[in-house]
XYZ file of C-alpha atoms in Angstrom:
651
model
C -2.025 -55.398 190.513
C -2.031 -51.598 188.647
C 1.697 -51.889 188.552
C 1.733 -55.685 187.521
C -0.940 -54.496 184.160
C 1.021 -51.311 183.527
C 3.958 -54.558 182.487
C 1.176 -56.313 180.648
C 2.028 -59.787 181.964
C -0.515 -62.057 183.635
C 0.004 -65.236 185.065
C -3.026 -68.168 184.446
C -4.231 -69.447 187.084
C -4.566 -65.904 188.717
C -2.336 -66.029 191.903
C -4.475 -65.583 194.980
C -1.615 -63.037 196.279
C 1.259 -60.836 194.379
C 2.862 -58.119 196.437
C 4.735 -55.841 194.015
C 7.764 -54.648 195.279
C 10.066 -51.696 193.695
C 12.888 -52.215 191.219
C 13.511 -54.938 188.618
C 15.568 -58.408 188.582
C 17.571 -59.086 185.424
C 18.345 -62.164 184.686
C 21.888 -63.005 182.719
C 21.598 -64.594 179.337
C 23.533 -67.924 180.650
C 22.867 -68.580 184.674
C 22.427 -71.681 186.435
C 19.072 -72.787 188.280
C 19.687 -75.095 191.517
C 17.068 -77.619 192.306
C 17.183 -79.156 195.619
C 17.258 -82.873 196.081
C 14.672 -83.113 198.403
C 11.677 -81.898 196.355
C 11.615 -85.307 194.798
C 11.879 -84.705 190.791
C 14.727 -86.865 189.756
C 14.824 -85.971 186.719
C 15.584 -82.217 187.114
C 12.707 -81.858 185.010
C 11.170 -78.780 186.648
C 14.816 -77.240 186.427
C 15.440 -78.078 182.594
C 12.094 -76.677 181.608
C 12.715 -73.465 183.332
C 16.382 -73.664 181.634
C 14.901 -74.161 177.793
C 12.285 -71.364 178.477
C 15.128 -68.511 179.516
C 17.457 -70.083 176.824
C 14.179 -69.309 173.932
C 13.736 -65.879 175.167
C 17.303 -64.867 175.847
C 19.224 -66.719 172.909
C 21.505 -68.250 176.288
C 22.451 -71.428 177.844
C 21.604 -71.461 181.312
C 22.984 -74.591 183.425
C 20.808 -76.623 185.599
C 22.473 -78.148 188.563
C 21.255 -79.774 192.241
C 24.428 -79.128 194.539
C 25.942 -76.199 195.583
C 27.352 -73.092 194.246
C 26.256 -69.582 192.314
C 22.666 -69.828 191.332
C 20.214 -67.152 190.013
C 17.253 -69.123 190.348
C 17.034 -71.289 193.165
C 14.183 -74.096 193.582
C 13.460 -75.485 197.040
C 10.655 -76.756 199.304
C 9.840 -74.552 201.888
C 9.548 -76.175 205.690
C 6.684 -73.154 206.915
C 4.167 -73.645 203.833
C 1.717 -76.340 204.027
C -0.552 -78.376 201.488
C 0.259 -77.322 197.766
C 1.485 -73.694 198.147
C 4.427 -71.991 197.163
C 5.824 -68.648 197.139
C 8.003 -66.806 194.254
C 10.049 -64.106 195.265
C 11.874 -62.165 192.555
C 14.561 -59.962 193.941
C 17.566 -58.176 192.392
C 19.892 -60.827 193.693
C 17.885 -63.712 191.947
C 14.687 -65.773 191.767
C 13.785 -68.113 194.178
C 10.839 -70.513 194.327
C 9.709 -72.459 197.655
C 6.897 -74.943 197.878
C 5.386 -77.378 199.802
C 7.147 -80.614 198.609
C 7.371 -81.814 195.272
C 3.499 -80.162 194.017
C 4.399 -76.850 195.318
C 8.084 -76.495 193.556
C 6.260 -77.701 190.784
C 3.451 -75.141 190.590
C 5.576 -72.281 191.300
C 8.139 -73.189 188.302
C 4.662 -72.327 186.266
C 4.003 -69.322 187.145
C 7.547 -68.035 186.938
C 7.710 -69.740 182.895
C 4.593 -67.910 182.154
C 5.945 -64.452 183.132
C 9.344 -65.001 181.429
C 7.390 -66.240 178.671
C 5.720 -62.619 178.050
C 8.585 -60.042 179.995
C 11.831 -61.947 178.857
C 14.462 -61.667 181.549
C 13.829 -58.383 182.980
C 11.144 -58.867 185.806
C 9.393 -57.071 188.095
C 10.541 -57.974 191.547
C 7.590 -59.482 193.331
C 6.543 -61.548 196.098
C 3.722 -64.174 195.044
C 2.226 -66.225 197.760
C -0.548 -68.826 196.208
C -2.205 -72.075 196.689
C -5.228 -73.800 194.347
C -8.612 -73.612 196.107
C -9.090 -77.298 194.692
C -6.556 -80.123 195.693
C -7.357 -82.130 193.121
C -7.674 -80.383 188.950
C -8.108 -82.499 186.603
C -8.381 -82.942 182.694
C -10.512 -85.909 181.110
C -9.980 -86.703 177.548
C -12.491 -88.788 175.152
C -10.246 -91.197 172.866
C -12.670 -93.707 172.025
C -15.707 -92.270 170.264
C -13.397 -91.880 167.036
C -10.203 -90.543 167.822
C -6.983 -91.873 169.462
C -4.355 -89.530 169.368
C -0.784 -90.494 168.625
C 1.989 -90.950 171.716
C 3.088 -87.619 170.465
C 0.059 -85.416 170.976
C -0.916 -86.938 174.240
C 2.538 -85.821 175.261
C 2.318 -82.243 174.076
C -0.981 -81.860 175.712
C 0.476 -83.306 178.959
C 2.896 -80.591 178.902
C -0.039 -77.846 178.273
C -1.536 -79.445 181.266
C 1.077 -78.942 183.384
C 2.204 -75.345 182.504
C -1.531 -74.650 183.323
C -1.038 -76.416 187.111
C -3.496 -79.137 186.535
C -2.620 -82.379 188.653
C -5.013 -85.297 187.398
C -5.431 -86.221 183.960
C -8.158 -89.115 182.315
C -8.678 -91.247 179.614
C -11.902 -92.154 178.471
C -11.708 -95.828 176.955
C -14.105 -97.894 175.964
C -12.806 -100.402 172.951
C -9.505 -98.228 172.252
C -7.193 -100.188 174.395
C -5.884 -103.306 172.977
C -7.843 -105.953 175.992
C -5.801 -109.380 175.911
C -8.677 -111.932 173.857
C -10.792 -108.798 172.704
C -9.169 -108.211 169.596
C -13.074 -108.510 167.906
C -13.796 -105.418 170.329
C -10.801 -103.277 169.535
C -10.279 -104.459 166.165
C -9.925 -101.107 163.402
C -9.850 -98.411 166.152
C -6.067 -98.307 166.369
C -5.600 -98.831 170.010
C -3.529 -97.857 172.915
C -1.517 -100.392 173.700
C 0.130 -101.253 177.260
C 3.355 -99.887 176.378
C 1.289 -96.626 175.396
C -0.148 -96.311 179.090
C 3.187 -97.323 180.580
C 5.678 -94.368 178.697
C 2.688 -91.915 179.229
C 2.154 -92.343 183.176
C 5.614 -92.410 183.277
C 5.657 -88.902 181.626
C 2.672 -87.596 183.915
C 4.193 -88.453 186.914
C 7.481 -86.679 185.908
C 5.812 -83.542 185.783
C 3.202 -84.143 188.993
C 0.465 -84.761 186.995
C -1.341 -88.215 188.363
C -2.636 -90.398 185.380
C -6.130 -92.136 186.379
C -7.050 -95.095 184.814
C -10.518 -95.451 183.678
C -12.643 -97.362 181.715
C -16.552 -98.350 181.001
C -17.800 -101.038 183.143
C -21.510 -100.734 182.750
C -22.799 -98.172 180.194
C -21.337 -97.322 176.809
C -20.284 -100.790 175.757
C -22.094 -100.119 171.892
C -18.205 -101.780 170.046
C -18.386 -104.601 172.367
C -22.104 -105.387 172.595
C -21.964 -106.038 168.548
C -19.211 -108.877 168.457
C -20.039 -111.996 167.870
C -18.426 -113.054 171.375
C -19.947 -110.417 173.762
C -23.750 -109.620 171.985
C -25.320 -111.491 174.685
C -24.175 -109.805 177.147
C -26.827 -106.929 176.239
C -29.837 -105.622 177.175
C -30.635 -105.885 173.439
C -28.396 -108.406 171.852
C -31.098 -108.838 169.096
C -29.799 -105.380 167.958
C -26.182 -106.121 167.388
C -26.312 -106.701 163.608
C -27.450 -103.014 162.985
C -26.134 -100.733 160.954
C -23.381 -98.737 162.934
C -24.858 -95.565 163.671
C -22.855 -92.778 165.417
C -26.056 -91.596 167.043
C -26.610 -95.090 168.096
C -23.469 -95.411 169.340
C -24.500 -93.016 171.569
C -27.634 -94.351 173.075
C -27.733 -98.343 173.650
C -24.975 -100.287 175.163
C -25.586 -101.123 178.956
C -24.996 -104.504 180.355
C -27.529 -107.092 181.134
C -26.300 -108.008 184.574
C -28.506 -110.546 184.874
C -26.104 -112.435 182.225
C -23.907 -114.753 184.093
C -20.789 -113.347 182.129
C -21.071 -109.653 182.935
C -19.771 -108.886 185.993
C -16.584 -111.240 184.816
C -16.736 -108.994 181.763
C -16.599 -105.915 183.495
C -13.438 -106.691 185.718
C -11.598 -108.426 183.344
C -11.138 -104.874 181.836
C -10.622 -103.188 185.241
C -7.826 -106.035 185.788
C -5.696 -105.416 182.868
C -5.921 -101.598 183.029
C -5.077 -101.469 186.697
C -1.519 -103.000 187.072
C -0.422 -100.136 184.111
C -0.715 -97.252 186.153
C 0.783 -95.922 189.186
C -2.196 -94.287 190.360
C -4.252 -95.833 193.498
C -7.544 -94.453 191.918
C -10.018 -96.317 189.687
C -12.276 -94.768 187.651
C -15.482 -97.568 186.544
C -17.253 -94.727 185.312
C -20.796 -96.859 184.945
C -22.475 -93.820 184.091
C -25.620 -93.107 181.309
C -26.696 -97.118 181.852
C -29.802 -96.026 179.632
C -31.148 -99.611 178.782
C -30.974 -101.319 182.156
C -34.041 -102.649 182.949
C -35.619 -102.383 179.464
C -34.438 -105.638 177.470
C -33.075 -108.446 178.805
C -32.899 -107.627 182.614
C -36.427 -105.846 182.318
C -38.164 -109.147 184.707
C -35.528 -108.534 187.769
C -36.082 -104.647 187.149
C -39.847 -105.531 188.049
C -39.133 -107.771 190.736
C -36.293 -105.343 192.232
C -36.301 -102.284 191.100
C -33.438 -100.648 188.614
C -32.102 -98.739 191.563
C -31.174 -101.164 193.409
C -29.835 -103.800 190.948
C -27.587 -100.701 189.551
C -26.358 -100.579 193.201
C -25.686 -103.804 193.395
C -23.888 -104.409 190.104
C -21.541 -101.337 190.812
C -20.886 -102.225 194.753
C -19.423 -105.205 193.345
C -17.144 -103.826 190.705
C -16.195 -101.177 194.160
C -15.391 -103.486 196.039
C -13.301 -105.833 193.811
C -11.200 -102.347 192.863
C -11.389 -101.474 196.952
C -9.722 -105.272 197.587
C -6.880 -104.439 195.125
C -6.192 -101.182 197.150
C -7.630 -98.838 195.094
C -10.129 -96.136 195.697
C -13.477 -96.208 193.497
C -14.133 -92.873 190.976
C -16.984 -93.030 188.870
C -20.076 -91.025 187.331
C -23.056 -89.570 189.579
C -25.356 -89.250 187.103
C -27.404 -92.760 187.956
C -27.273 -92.243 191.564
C -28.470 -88.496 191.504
C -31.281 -89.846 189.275
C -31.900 -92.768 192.301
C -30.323 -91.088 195.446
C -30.985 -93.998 197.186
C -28.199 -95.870 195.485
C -25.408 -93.379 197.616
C -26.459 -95.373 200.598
C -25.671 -98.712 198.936
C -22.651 -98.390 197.896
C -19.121 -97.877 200.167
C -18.559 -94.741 201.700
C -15.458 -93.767 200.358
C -16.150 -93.761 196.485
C -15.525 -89.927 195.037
C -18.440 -88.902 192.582
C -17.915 -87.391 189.755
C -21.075 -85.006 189.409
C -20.889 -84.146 185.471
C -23.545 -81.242 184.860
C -22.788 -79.600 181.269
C -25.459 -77.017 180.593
C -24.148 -73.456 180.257
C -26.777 -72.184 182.696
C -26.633 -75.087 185.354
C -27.657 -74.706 188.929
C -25.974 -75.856 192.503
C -29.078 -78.275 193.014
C -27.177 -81.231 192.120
C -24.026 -80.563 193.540
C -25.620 -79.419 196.889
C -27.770 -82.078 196.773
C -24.107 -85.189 196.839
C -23.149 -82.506 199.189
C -25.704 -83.020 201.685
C -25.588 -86.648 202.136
C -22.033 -86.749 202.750
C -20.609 -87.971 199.838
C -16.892 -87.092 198.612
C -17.410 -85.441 194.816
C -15.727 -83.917 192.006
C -17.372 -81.158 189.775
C -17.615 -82.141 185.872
C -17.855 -79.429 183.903
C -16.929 -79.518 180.414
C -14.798 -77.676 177.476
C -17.951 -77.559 174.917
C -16.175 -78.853 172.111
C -18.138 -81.865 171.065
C -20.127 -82.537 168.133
C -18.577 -79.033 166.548
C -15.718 -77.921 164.294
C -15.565 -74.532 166.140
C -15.638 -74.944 170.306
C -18.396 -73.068 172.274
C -15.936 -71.002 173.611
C -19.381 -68.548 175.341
C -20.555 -72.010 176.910
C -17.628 -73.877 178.136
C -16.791 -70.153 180.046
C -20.498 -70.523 181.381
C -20.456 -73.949 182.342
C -16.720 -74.051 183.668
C -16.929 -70.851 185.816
C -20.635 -71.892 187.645
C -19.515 -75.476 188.332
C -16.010 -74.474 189.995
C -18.384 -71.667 192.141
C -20.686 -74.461 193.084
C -18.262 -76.703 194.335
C -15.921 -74.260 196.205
C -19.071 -73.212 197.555
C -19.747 -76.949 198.911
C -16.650 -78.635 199.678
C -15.947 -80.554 196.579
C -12.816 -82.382 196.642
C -12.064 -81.045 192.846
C -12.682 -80.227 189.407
C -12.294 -82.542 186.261
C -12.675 -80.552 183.230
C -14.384 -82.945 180.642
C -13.528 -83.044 176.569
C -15.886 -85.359 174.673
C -15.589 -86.565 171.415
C -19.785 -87.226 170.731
C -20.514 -87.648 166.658
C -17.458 -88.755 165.652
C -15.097 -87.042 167.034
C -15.259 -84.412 164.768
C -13.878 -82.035 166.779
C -10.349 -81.500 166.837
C -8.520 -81.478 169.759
C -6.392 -78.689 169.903
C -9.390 -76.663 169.703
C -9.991 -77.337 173.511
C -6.941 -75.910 174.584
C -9.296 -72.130 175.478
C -11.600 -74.352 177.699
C -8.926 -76.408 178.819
C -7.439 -72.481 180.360
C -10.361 -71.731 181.605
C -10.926 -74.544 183.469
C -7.443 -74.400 184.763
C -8.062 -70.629 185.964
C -11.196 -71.760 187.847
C -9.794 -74.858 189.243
C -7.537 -72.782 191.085
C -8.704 -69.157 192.031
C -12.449 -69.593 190.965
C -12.597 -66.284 193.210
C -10.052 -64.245 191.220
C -13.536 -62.190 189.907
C -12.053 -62.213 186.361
C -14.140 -61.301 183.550
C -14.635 -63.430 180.342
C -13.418 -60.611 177.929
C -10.111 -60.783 180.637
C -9.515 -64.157 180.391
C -10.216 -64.691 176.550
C -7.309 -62.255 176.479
C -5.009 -63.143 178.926
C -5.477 -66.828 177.009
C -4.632 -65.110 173.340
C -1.175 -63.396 175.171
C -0.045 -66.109 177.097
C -1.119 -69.621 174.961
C -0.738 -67.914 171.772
C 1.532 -65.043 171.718
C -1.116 -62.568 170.546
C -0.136 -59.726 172.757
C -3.458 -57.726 171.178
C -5.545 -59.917 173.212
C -8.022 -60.601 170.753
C -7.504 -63.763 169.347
C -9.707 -65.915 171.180
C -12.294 -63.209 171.330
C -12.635 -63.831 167.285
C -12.794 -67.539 167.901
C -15.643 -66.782 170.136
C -17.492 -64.754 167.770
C -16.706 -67.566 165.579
C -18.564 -69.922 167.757
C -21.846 -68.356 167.650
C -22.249 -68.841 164.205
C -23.393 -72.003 163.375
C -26.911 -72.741 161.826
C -26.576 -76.396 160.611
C -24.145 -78.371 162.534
C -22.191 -81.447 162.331
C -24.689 -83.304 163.915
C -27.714 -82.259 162.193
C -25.743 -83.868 159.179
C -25.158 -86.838 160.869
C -28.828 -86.603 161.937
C -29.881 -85.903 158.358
C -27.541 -88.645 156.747
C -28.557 -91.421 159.595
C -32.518 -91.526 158.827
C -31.716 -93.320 155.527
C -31.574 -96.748 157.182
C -29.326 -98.086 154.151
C -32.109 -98.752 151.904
C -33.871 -95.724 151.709
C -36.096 -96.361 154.424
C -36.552 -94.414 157.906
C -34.383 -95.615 160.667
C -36.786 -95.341 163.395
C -34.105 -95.536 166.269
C -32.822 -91.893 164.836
C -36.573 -90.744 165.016
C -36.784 -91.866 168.496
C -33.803 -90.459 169.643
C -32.930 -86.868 168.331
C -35.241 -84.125 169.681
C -35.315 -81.831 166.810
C -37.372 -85.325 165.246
C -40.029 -84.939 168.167
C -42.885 -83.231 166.516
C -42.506 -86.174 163.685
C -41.905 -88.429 166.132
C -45.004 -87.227 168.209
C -47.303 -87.051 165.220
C -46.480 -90.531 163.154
C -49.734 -92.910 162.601
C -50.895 -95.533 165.247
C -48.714 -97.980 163.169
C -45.605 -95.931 163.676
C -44.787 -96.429 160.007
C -42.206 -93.556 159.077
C -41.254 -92.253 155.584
C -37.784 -90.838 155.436
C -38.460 -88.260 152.878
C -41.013 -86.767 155.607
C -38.901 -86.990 158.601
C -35.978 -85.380 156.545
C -38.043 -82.537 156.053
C -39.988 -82.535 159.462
C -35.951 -82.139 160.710
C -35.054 -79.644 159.001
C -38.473 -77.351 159.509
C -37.587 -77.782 163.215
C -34.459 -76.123 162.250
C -35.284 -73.840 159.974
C -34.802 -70.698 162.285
C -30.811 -71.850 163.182
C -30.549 -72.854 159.522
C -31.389 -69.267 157.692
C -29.352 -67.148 160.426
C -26.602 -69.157 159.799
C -27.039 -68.430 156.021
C -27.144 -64.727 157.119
C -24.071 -65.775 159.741
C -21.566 -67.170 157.134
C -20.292 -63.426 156.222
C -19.297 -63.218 159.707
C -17.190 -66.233 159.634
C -15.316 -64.929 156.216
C -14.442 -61.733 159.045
C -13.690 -64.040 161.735
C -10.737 -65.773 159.318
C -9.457 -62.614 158.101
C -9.507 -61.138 161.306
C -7.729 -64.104 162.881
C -4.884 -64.662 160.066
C -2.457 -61.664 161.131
C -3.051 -62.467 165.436
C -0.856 -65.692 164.645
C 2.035 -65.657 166.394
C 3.025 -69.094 167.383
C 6.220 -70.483 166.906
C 5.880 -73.595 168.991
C 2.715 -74.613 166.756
C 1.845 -72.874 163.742
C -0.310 -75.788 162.361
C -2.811 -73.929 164.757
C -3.487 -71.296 162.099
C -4.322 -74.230 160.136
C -7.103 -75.627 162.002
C -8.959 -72.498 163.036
C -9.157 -71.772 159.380
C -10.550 -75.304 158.069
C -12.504 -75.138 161.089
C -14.389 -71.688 159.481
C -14.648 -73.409 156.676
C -15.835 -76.259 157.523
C -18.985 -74.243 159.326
C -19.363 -72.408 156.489
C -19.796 -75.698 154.189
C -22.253 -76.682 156.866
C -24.525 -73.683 156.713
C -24.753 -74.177 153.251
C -25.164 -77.610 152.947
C -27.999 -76.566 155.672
C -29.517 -73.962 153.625
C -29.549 -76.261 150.360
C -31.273 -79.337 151.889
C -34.041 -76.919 153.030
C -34.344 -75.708 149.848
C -34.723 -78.574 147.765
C -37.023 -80.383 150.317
C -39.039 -76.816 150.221
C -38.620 -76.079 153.395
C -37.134 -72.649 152.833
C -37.319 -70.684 149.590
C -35.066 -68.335 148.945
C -30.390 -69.203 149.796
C -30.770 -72.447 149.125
C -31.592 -71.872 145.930
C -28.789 -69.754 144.917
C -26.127 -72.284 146.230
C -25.032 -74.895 143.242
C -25.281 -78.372 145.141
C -22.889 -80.068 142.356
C -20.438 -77.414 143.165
C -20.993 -77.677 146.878
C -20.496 -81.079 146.764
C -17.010 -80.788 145.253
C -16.142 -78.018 148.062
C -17.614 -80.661 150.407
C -15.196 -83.299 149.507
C -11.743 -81.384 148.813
C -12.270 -80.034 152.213
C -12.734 -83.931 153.527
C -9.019 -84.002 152.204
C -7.910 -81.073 154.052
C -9.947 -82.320 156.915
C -7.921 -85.622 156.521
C -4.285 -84.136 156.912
C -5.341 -82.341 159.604
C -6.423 -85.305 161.149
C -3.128 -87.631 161.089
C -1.055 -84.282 162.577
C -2.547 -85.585 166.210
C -4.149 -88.632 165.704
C -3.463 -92.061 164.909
C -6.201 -93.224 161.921
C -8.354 -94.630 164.339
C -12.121 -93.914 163.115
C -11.772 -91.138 160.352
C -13.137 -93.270 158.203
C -16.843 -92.593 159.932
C -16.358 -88.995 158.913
C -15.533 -89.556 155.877
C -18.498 -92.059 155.565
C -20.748 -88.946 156.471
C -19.347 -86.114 154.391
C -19.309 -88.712 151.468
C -22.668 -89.944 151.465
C -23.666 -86.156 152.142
C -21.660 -85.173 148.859
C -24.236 -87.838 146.691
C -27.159 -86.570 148.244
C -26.244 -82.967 146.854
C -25.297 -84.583 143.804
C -28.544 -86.510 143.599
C -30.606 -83.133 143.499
């Protein structure tokens, strides 16, 4: 590879072989690229992206064609390789790319766009030989807790996916998909529709990339369980005329499956969903089920046990997926939790074993290993709940989980993207941990550093050919002291009428030393738990005070690394992004101070004029928004930057 650095051009995922070989191979500005009929992609589409790539960096018009004749670049499957390999071999004569069927072609076309993409059309002649360590990389994307994207977006960020060799790609749905008779359900969230699902895995499977269905059968019903139709179908249906709460949203909203109507519930939505996609997979997901057993199903749970009625409920929701000929996908989390439930349920259902901590161990992936069962590795992209990503974790996370399940015979690797608070996060932040976990998916063995990859991510993604971009953004990361969702924390406790929502004091942790020390009557004040919140964070809260000068760096240093011509709007986020943190520190620092917690920043910081700042950035925040998403649920972050704008004012 000395030679292959000495041309500063990298290829992501790291091939697992490249023999340099001596000369170069220049290609013409107008050629032709033959794609044989065999590999299976009707529509040329392999061919024509190869074609508009040359034509970008040459200024050309390259010709695709699938018969016979001159070529330059020749696409073909390969009858010696096996499983999803492929070799490139660039030679003076021409470029030619063989793979194992229709996958192989495919992945080889990537690498080959990603080194014209950075060399132009004089290459280094090369023999690459590679295959991905996992069969099965995939991408899951949150668009229910706030955020559906538009048609368009989903599209683009197909076409990152499959530049970047993944082969799988999720939606997570909950309400956002427009159920026949659940119009109280899906009502305001701007839903996909079944034309939406049909033109998209239509679109994934033109480019080899298999579009899953899935959808919440169990857990994380929270929309649904407050309709007027579908409340008692919950553990707690007594709780359904609460105030929405986005930290609620996150904790109650299992099934009671005791409820005659639940199970009919449950695959009424796998029903519709299924017949949309092409895919033979299902994922139920029936993960997090936090409440089962505690409400309304809390007399069975004593006479059975919550084990086994879990296994019970979800072996019947397998099996009426496995009788329409699919195979079952869903969460691990409940089973690893009750490992007697793996023996309950069919053999042949693939776990998904999500385990999101930056310093995670093998024990729970060796653990599905050893009984037997077929699982995925769920790592995630560490952009939730945040306006700037955790670049430092999702490398952490990303990097141990694809180690651990190379290391134990996992089937895969679905990169997760979650949407927790909100939504908050934009999306096109994700696209460095969405790299990373392509790199790892792949060669998880390449021994690459995270300094390399941060850069090979800023060159190839971005066109910074410094290498540093995504370095800053990382520095970037580490900066926040108050974050979105200690606002939405701090915002929450008011119940509405100025009095302490108790179900925020019982479920955030940085509330536990109020929560632990609160009178026999539990009676709460919300002045005191406001301030016993932010004492708890008073150390994150005055560093990022201290931090905020190194976020005004971060955005100058970033401004002149933009180079990117297919998406400048990029810029545009990573700046309101800094801001946005930066608002947040202060916002931080100034509740401490005028609930004398801290005596000294917050002080200095005018919370009329911070309030202003607060809500002209909402409108920038806004725009942003609608550039790759349909309205769906902005209004909830408006809600909470509003209501946080007349509680400065109110000082």
């Amino acid at each position: 590879m000395d030679q292959a650095k000495a041309l500063e051009w990298h290829v992501i995922p790291e091939p697992t072989s490249i023999e340099l070989l001596p000369g170069m191979s220049t290609l013409p500005s107008s050629g032709t690229i033959l794609e044989q009929q065999d590999i299976g992609d009707a529509e040329l589409v392999f061919a024509r992206q190869l074609a508009r790539d040359i034509d970008r960096v040459s200024g050309g018009h390259w010709s695709v064609s699938s018969g016979t004749g001159p070529r330059n670049v020749t696409l073909r499957t390969g009858s010696s390789l096996d499983g999803l390999s492929y070799v490139l071999e660039i030679l003076p004569e021409g470029v030619t790319i063989s793979g194992a069927g229709f996958e192989g072609v495919r992945n080889g076309v990537q690498t080959l766009r990603q080194i014209i993409r950075q060399v132009g059309l004089t290459l280094p002649c090369m023999t690459i030989k590679d295959r991905p360590a996992f069969p099965i990389r995939g991408y899951y994307l949150d668009v229910t807790r706030g955020r559906v994207p538009t048609m368009d977006w989903l599209k683009s960020w197909v076409e990152r996916l499959y530049l970047y060799k993944y082969n799988q790609f999720q939606l997570y749905i909950e309400h956002t998909f427009k159920f026949d008779g659940l119009s109280e359900v899906w009502r305001g969230s701007d839903p996909l529709t079944a034309s939406d699902i049909l033109e998209l895995d239509s679109y994934c499977a033109a480019r080899g990339i298999e579009l899953v269905p899935s959808v919440s059968t169990f857990g994380h019903h929270y929309t649904a369980l407050r309709t007027q139709s579908l409340r008692e179908l919950g553990e707690f249906p007594q709780d359904a005329d609460r105030p929405f709460s986005l930290i609620e949203r996150m904790k109650h909203h299992t099934l009671n499956i005791t409820h005659e109507r639940s199970y009919g519930f449950a695959t009424s939505l796998i029903d519709e969903l299924m017949p949309l996609f092409r895919s033979r997979k299902f994922n139920i997901c029936a993960d997090e089920t936090f409440d089962l057993g505690k409400g309304e199903s809390r007399q069975e749970a004593a006479r059975r046990g919550v084990g086994a009625m879990y296994a019970d409920f979800v072996g019947r929701l397998c099996r009426h997926v496995e009788d329409h000929g699919h195979g079952v996908m869903m969460w691990a989390d409940v089973a690893l939790e009750h490992p007697e439930i793996i023996g309950m349920l069919p053999e042949n259902v693939t776990w998904l074993n999500w385990q999101y901590e930056p310093d995670t161990d093998d024990s729970k992936v060796a653990a599905l290993a050893r009984s037997g069962a077929t699982q995925i590795v769920c790592p995630a992209v560490w952009c939730w709940n945040a306006l700037i990503p955790r670049v430092d974790d999702a490398w952490n996370n990303i990097s141990r989980m694809a180690a651990y399940g190379h290391a134990h015979g996992a089937l895969g690797m679905l990169v997760t993207d979650w949407g927790d608070f909100g939504h908050v996060n934009d999306p096109r932040m994700s696209i460095p941990g969405m790299i990373i976990g392509a790199q790892q998916a792949w060669n998880p063995d390449a021994g690459l550093s995270e300094p390399d990859m941060l850069s090979r991510i800023s060159k190839i993604e971005y066109g910074d050919f410094t290498g540093r971009l995504i370095g800053i953004l990382k520095s970037a990361s580490a900066t926040g002291g108050f974050s979105w969702g200690d606002l939405v924390t701090y915002v929450e406790l008011d119940d509405g009428s100025g009095g302490c929502n108790m179900e925020i004091v019982r479920a955030m942790d940085c509330l536990k030393d109020y929560r632990n020390n609160l009178p026999q009557s539990g009676q709460a004040n919300l002045k005191d738990a406001r301030i016993s919140m932010l004492e708890s964070l008073r150390g994150p809260i005055l560093e990022g005070g201290k931090l905020n000068g190194r976020l005004n760096r971060c955005a100058g240093d970033l401004a002149p690394l933009f180079c990117m011509d297919n998406d400048p709007s990029i810029a545009t986020v990573w700046s309101l992004a800094i801001d946005g943190q930066r608002l947040l520190n202060n916002i931080g620092l100034t509740l401490s101070a005028k609930h004398g917690v801290i005596d000294s920043d917050g002080d200095r910081i005018d919370p009329m004029r911070l309030a202003g700042e607060l809500e002209n950035w909402t409108e920038r925040y806004s725009r942003t928004w609608h550039e790759v998403s349909r309205q769906s649920e902005l209004f909830r972050i408006q809600h909470v930057l509003w209501r946080a704008a007349d509680i400065l004012r109110s000082f």
